[in-house]
Coordinates of C-alpha atoms in Angstrom, one line a residue:
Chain A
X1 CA 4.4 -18.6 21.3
X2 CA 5.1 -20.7 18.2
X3 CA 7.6 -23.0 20.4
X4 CA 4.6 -23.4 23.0
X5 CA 2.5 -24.7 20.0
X6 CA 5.1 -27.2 18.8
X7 CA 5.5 -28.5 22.1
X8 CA 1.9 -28.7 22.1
X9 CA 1.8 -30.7 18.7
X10 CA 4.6 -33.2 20.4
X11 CA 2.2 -33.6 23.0
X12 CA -0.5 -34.9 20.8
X13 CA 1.8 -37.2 19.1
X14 CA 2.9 -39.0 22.5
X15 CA -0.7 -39.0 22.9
X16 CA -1.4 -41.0 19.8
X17 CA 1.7 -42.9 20.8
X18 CA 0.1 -44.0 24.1
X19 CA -3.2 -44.7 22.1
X20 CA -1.2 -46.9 19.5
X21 CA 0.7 -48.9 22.1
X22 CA -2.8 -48.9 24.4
X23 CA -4.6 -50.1 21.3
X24 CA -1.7 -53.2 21.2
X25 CA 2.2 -52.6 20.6
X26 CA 3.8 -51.3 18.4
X27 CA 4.2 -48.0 17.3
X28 CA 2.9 -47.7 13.9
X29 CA 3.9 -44.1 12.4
X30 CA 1.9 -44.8 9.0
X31 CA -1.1 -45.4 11.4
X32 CA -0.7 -42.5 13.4
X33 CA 0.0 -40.2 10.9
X34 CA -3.4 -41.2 8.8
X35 CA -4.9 -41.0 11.6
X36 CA -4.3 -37.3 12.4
X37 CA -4.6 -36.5 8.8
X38 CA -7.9 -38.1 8.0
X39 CA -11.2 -36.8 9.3
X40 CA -12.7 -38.6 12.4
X41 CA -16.2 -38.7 14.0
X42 CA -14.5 -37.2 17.4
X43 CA -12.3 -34.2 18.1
X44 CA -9.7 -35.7 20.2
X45 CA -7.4 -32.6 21.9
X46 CA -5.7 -34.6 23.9
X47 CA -6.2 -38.1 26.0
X48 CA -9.1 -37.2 28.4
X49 CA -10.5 -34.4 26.6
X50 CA -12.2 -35.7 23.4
X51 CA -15.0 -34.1 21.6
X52 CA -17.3 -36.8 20.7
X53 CA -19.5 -35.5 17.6
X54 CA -22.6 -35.4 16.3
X55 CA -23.4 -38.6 13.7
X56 CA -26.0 -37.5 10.8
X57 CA -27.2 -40.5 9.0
X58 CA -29.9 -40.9 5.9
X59 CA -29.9 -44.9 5.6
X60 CA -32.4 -45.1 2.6
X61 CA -34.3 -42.3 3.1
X62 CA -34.4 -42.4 7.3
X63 CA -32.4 -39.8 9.4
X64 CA -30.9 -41.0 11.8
X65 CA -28.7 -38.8 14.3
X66 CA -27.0 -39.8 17.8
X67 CA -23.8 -38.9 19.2
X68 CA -20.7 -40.6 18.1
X69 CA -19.6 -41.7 21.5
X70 CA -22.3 -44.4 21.5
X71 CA -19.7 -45.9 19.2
X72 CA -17.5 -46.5 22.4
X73 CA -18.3 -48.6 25.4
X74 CA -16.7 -47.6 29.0
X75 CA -13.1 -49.4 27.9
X76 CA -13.2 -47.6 25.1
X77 CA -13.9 -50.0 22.7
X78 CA -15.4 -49.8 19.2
X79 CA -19.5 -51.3 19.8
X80 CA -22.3 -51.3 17.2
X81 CA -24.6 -49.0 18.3
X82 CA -28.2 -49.0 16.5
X83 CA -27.6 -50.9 13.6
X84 CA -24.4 -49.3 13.0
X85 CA -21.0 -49.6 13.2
X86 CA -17.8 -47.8 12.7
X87 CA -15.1 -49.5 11.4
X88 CA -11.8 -47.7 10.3
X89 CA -13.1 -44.3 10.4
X90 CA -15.8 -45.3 8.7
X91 CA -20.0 -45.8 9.5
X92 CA -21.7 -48.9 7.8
X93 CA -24.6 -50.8 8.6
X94 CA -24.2 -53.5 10.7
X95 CA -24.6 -57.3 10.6
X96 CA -25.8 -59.6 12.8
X97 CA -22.4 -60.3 14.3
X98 CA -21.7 -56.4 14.5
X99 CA -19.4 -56.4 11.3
X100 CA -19.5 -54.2 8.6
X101 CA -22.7 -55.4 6.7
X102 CA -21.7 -56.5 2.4
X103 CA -25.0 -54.2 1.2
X104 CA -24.1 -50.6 2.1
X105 CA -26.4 -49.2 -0.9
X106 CA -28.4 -46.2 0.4
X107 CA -26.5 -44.9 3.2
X108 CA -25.4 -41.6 3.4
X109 CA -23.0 -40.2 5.9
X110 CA -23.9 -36.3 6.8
X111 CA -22.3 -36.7 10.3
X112 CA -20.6 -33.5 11.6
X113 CA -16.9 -34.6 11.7
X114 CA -14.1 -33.3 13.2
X115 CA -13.4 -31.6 9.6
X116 CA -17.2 -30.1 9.3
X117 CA -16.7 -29.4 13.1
X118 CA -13.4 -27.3 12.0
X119 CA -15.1 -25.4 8.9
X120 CA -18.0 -24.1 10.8
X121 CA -15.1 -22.8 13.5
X122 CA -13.6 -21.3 10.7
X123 CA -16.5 -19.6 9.1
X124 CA -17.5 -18.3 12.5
X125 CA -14.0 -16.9 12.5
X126 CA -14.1 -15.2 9.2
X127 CA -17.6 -13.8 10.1
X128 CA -16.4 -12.5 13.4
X129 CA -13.3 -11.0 11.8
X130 CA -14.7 -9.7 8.8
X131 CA -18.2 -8.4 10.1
X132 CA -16.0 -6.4 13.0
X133 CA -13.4 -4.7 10.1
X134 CA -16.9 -4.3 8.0
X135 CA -18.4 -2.5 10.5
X136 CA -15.1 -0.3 11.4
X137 CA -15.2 0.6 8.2
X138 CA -18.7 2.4 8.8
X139 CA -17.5 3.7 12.0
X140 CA -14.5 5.0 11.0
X141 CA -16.1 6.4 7.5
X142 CA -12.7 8.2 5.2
X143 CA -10.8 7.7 8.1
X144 CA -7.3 6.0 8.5
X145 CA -8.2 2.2 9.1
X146 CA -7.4 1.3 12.9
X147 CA -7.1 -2.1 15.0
X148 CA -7.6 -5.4 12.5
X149 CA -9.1 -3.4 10.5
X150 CA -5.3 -2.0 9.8
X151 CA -4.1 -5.3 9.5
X152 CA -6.5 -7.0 6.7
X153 CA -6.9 -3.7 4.4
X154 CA -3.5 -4.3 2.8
X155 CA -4.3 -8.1 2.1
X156 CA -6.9 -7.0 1.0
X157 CA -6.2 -4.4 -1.1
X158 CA -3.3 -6.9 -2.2
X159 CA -5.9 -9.4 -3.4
X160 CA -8.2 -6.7 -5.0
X161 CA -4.9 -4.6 -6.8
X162 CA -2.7 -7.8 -7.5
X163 CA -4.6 -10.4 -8.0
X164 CA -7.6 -9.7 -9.1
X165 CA -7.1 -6.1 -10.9
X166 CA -3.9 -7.5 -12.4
X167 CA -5.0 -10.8 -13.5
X168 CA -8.9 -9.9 -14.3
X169 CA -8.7 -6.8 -16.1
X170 CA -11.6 -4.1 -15.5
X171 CA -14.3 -6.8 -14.8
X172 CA -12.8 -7.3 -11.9
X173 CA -15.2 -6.2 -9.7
X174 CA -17.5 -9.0 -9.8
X175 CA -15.2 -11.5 -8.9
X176 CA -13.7 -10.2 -5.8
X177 CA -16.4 -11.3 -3.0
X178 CA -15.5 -14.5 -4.0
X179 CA -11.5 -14.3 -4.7
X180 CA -11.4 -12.4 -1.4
X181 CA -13.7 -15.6 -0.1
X182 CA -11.6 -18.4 -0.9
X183 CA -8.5 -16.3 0.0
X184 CA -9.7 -15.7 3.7
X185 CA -11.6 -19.0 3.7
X186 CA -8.2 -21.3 2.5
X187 CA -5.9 -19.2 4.6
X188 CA -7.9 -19.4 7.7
X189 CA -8.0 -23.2 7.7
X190 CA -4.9 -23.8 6.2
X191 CA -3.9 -22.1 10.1
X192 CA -6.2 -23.6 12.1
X193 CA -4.9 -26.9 10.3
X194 CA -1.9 -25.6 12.1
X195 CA -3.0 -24.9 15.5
X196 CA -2.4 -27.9 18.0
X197 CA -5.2 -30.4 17.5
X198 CA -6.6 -28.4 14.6
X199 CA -8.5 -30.5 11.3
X200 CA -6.6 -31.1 8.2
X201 CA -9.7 -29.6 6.5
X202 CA -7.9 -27.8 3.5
X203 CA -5.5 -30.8 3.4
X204 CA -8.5 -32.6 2.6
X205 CA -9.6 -33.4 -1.3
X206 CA -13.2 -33.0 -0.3
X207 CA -12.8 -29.8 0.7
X208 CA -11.0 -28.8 -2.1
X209 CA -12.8 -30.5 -4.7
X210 CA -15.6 -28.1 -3.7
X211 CA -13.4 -24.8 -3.7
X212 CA -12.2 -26.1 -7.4
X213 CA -15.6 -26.7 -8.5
X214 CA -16.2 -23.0 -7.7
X215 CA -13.5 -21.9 -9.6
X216 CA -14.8 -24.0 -12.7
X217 CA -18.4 -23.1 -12.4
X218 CA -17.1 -19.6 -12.3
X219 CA -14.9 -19.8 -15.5
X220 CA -17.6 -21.2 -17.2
X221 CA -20.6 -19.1 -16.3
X222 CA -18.5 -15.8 -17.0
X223 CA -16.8 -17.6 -20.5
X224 CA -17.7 -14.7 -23.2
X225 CA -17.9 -15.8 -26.5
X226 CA -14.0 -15.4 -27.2
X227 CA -13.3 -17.9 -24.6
X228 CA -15.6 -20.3 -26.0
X229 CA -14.5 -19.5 -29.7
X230 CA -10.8 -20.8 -28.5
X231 CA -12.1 -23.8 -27.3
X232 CA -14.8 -24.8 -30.3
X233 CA -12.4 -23.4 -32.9
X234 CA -9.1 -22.5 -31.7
X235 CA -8.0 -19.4 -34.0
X236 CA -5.2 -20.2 -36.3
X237 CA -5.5 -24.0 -36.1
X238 CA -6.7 -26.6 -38.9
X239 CA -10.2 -27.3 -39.1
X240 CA -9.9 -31.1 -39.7
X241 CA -7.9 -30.9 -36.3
X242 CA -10.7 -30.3 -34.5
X243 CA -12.3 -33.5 -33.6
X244 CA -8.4 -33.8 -31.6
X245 CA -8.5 -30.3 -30.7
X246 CA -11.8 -30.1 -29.3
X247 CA -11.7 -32.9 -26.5
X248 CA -8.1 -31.3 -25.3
X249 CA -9.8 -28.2 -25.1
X250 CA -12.7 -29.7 -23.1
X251 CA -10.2 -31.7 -21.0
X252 CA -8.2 -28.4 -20.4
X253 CA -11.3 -26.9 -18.7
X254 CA -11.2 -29.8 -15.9
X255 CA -7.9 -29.7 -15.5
X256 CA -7.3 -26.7 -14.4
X257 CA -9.4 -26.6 -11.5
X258 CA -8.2 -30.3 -10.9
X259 CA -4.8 -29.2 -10.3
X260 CA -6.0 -26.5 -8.4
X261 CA -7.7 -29.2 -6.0
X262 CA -5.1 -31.7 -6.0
X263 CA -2.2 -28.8 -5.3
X264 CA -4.2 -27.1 -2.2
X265 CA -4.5 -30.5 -0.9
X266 CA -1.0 -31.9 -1.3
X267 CA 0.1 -29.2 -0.1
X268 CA -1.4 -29.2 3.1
X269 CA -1.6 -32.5 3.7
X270 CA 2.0 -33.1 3.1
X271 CA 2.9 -30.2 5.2
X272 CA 1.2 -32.1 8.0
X273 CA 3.1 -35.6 7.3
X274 CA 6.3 -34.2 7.4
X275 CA 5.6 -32.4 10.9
X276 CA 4.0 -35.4 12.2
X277 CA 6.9 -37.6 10.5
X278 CA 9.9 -35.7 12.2
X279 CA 8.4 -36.4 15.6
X280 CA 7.4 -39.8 14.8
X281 CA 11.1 -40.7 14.7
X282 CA 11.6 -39.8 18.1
X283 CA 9.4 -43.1 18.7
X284 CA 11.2 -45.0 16.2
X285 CA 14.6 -44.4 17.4
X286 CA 12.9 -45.0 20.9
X287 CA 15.7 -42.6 21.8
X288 CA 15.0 -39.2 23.8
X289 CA 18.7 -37.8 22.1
X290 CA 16.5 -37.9 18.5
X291 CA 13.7 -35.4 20.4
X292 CA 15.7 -32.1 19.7
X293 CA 17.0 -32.9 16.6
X294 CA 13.1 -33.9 15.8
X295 CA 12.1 -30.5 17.8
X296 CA 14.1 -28.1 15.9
X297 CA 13.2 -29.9 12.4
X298 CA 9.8 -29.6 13.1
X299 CA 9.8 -26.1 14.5
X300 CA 11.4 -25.5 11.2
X301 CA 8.9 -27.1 9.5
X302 CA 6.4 -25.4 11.2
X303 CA 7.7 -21.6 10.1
X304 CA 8.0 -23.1 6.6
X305 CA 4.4 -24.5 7.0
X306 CA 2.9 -21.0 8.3
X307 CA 4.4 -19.5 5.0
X308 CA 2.5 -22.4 2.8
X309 CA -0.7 -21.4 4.4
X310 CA -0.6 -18.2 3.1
X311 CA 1.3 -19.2 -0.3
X312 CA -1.3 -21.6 -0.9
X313 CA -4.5 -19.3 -0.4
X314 CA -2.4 -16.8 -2.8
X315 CA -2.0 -19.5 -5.1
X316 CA -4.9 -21.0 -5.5
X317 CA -7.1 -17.3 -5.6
X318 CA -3.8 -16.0 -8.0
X319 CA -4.9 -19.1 -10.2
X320 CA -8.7 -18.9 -9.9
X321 CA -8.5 -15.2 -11.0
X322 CA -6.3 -16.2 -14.0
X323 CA -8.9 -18.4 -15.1
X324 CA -11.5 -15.9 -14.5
X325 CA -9.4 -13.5 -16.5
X326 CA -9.1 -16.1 -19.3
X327 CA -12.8 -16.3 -19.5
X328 CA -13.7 -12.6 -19.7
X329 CA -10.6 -11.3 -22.1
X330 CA -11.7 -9.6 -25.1
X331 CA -9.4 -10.6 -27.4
X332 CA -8.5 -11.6 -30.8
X333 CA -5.0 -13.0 -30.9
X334 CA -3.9 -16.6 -30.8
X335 CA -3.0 -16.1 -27.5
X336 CA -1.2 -18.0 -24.9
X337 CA -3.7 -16.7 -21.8
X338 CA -4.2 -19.1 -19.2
X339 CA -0.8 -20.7 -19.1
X340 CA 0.1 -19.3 -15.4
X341 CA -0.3 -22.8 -14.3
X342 CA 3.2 -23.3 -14.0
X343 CA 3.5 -22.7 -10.1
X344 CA 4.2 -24.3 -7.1
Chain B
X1 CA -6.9 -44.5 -1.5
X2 CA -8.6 -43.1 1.8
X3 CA -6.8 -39.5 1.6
X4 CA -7.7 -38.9 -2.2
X5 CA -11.5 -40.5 -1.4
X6 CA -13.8 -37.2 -1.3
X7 CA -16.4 -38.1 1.3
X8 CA -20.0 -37.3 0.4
X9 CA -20.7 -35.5 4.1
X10 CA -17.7 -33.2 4.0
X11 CA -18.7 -31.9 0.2
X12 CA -22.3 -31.3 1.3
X13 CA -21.0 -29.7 4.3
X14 CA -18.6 -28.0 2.4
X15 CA -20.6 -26.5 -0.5
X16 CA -23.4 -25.4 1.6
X17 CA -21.5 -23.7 4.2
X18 CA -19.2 -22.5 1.5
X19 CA -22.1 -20.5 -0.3
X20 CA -24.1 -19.4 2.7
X21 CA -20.3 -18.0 3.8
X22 CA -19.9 -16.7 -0.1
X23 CA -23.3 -14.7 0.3
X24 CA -23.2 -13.2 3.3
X25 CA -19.3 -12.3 3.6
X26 CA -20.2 -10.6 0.1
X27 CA -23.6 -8.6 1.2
X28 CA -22.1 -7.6 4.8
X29 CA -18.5 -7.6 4.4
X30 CA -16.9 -7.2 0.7
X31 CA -19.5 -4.9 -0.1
X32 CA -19.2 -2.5 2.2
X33 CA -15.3 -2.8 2.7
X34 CA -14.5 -2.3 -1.0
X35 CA -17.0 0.7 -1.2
X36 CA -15.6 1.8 1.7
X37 CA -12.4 1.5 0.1
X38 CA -13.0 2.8 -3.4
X39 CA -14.5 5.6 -1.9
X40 CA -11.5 6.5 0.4
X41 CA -9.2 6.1 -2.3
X42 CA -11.7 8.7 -4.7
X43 CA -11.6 10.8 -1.7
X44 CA -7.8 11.0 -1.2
X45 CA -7.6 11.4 -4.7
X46 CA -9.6 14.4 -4.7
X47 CA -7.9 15.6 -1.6
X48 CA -4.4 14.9 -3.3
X49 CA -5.6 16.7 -6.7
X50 CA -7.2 19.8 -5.0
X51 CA -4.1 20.4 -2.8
X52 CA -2.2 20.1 -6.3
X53 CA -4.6 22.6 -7.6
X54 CA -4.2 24.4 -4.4
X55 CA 0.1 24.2 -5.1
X56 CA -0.6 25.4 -8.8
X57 CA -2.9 28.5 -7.5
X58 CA 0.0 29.1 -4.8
X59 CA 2.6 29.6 -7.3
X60 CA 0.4 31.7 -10.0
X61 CA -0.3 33.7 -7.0
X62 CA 3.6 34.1 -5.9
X63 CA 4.6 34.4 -9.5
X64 CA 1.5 37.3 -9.3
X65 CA 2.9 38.8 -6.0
X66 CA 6.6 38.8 -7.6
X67 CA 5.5 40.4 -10.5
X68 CA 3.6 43.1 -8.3
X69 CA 6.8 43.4 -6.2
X70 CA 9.4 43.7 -9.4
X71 CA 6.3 46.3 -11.0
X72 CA 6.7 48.4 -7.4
X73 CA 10.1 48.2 -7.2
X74 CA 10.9 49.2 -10.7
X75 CA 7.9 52.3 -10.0
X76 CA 9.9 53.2 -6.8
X77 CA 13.1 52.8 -8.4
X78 CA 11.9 55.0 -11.2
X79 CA 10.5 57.7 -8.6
X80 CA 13.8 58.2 -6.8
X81 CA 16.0 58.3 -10.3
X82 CA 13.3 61.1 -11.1
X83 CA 13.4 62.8 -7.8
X84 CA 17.1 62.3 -8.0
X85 CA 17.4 63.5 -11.1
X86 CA 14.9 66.8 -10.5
X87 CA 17.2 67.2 -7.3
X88 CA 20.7 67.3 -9.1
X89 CA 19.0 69.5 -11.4
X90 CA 18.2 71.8 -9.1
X91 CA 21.2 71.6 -7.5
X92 CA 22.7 72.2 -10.9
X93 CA 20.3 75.3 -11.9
X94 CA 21.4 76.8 -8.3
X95 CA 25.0 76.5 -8.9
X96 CA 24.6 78.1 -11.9
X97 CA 22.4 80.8 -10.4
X98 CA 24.7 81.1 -7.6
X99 CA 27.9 81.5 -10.2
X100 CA 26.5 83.5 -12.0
X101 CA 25.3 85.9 -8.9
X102 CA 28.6 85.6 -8.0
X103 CA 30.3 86.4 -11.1
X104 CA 27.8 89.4 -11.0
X105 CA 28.5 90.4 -7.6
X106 CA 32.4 89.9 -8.4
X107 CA 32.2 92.2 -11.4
X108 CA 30.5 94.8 -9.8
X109 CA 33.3 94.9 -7.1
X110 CA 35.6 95.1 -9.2
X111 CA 33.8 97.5 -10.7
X112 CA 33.5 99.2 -7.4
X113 CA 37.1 99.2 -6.6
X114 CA 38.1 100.2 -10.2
X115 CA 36.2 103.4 -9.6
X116 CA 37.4 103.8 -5.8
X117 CA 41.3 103.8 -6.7
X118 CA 40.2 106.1 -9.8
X119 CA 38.8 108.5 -6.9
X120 CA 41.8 107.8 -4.8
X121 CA 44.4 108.2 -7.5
X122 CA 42.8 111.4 -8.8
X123 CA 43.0 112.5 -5.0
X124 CA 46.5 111.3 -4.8
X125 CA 47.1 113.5 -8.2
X126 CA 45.2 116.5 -6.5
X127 CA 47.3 116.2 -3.5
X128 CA 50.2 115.7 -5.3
X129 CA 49.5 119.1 -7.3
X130 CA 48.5 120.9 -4.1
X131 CA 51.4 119.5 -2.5
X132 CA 54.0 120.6 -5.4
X133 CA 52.2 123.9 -5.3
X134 CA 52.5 124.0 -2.0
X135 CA 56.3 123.1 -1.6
X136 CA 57.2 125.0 -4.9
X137 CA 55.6 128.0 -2.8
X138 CA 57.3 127.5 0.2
X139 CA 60.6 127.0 -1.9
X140 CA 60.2 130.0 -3.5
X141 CA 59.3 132.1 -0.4
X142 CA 62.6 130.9 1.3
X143 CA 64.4 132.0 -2.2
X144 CA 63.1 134.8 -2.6
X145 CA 63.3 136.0 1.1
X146 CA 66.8 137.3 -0.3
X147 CA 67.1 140.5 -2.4
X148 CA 69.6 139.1 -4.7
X149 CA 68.0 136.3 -5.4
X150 CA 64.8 138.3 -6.6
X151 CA 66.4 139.9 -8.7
X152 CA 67.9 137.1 -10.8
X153 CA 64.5 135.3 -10.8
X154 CA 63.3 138.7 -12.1
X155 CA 66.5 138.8 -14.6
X156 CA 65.5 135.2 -15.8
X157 CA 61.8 135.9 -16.5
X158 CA 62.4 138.5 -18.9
X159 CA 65.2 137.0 -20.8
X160 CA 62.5 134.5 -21.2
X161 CA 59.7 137.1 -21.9
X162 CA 62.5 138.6 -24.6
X163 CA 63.0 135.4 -26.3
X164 CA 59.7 134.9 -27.0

């Protein structure tokens, strides 16, 4: 099954080839690989069967929405189309000539992309999964789970017992809708980033900026006055070292989250350039002898990549709930809490 | 620069669909899974703590049973010593009894006998005597069937009569 999806993926890269050498030449891998990675205003599955997706548009205050395949005329060609034009994966306003307009103030790009396209995929996923093992749970009331149902309760039991119980303390509670959230939510994307023709959407920084900013929102809302007291007066240090210790403090709050975006999204993303690297060089080699070698690399690549998906959700909800825990522990010592930030 | 640009559509997409997803996997999934599951685990922690209980009442009844069993066995084996012990003395009283009936009974043979061979020995005296008599009669009837001899049994009787 996994093979069939590789062989799948390899399809879509000779399908970018084509569209490369159709487009004029050579075969660029740095273009081909961005472009899979990067978000686009189409969902291209393969040549011939291309999603063309909705544009949302607030240019100064207007809304404008239209279909992204106005973009294209019938050779497939990039056109203006209303006063707009997109130009390296990007909308502006157009000029007279058709060219990217030089004042661009006031636009606002709200356009379902192949990313947003991919999220609301995945949250109809996680509803239909989790509403279904919610509702077996009522069916099946004290009974043994059964089905799905018997597949999610350890994970998510796991989340609740290790990461949150263990990480939290007893105020755990309150937390877990939304560490059992952002598990499901990261690990469900991170595997329909997988699938062939999939979004990068967890390999992408907006994404994760957003899940950080949870995460920091969180910490900070729940910070008791302990958590605050290290951070305004850290216990044990000099008080004239405050006006240094303060802002490191302060900068230690961002950071956290910030590595918590940067990580889910290197991660990812990197997963994805290797995979898509390893079958580029069957193009740069122009050789078909390279195409197993490339095969079983990326097949490799692809068992290691299923395991990141479900590392990385770990991670990132192992980390969140460390900071969570940070923010709610009663305590009195000069401690060394929130220092977990050592992995991966 | 592109990759590490958020864009401003994919973060409002992002956050909203994040919360609405936030707020209603929380109200119609995570609640009622983790109640679901707390109260499963509370439920086969009762279960698991009344079937201990259940164990622990098991053995204090066992323990009660063996007691009651060791309590009857000790009352039966206490019975049958008693009844054992009443038998052999029974037994005992009776053999006395019966050696001593014995010893009676033996006695009062002997007894018996003693005075039978008195009888028969004073018979065997008597007809001893008669007998003596008897053949001293005879004996002297033959002897003195001749004259002669008369006269000396005549002769000797006085010299005896004359000596006294």
């Amino acid at each position: 099954m996994k093979k069939l999806f590789i062989l799948l993926f390899s399809f879509l890269t000779i399908s970018a080839h084509a569209e490369a050498a159709a487009e004029g030449g050579e075969f660029k891998p740095g273009d081909m690989i961005t472009h899979h990675i990067a978000d686009d205003y189409s969902w291209h599955f393969a040549d011939g069967a291309t999603l063309y997706l909705p544009v949302i548009l607030i240019d100064n205050g207007q809304l404008n929405v239209f279909s992204s395949s106005n973009f294209y005329n019938e050779n497939h060609e990039l056109v203006p189309y209303n006063g707009f034009v997109l130009d390296h994966g990007h909308i502006y306003r157009a000029d007279a000539s058709g060219e990217p307009a030089a004042d661009q103030a006031g636009l606002l790009d709200f356009s379902i992309t192949k990313n947003v396209a991919s999220l609301f995929l995945s949250v109809a996923l996680l509803f239909l999964v989790f509403l279904t093992i919610a509702s077996s749970y009522k069916k099946n009331h004290g009974k043994a789970p059964r089905g799905i149902q018997s597949f999610f309760e350890p994970i998510i039991i796991f989340v609740r017992d290790e990461i949150a119980k263990a990480n939290i303390g007893p105020k755990y509670e309150r937390y877990m809708p939304y560490l059992l959230t952002i598990f499901f939510f990261i690990w469900f994307n991170n595997l329909l980033g997988l699938m062939p023709g999939g979004a990068n959407l967890t390999g992408n920084i907006a994404v994760t900026l957003v899940l950080a900013t949870m995460t920091l929102l969180i910490t900070v809302f729940s910070g008791n006055k302990s958590y605050w007291k290290h951070i305004f007066a850290t216990p044990g240090v000099p008080v004239w070292l405050a006006p240094i210790m303060i802002p490191v403090e302060l900068i230690g709050i961002i950071t956290k989250p910030f590595s918590l975006m940067v990580r889910l999204f290197a991660n990812i993303t990197a997963g994805h350039i290797i995979i898509l690297s390893l079958f580029s060089l069957i193009f740069i080699f122009q050789s078909i002898a390279v195409g197993p070698l490339s095969v079983a690399f990326a097949t490799f690549m692809f068992f290691l990549e299923l395991f990141v998906a479900l590392l990385q959700a770990y991670i990132f909800t192992l980390l969140s709930a460390m900071y969570f825990g940070g923010a709610v522990e009663e305590h009195d010592h000069v401690g060394d809490h929130g220092h977990g930030d050592g992995a991966h | 620069m592109e990759l590490v640009t958020p864009g401003v559509g994919l973060i409002f997409w992002q956050t909203v669909t994040f919360i609405i997803v936030l707020f209603l996997l929380s109200k119609f999934a995570w609640k009622p899974i983790m109640s679901a599951l707390s109260e499963r685990e509370a439920s086969i922690e009762k279960a698991l703590s009344a079937a201990e209980k259940a164990k622990l009442e098991m053995q204090g009844l066992k323990a009660e049973n063996e007691k009651l069993l060791a309590e009857a066995r000790m009352e039966r084996d206490k019975i049958l010593k008693e009844a054992s012990d009443a038998g052999n003395a029974m037994i005992e009283s009776a053999r006395n009894k019966a050696n001593e009936e014995g010893g009676r009974m033996i006695a009062q043979a002997r007894e018996a006998i003693e005075n039978e061979k008195r009888a028969a020995i004073t018979e065997v005296k008597n007809m001893a005597a008669a007998l003596s008599v008897d053949i001293a009669e005879r004996i002297l009837r033959k002897e003195l069937s001749n004259p002669q001899a008369q006269q000396e049994l005549a002769q000797d009787y006085i010299r005896e009569v004359t000596l006294n």
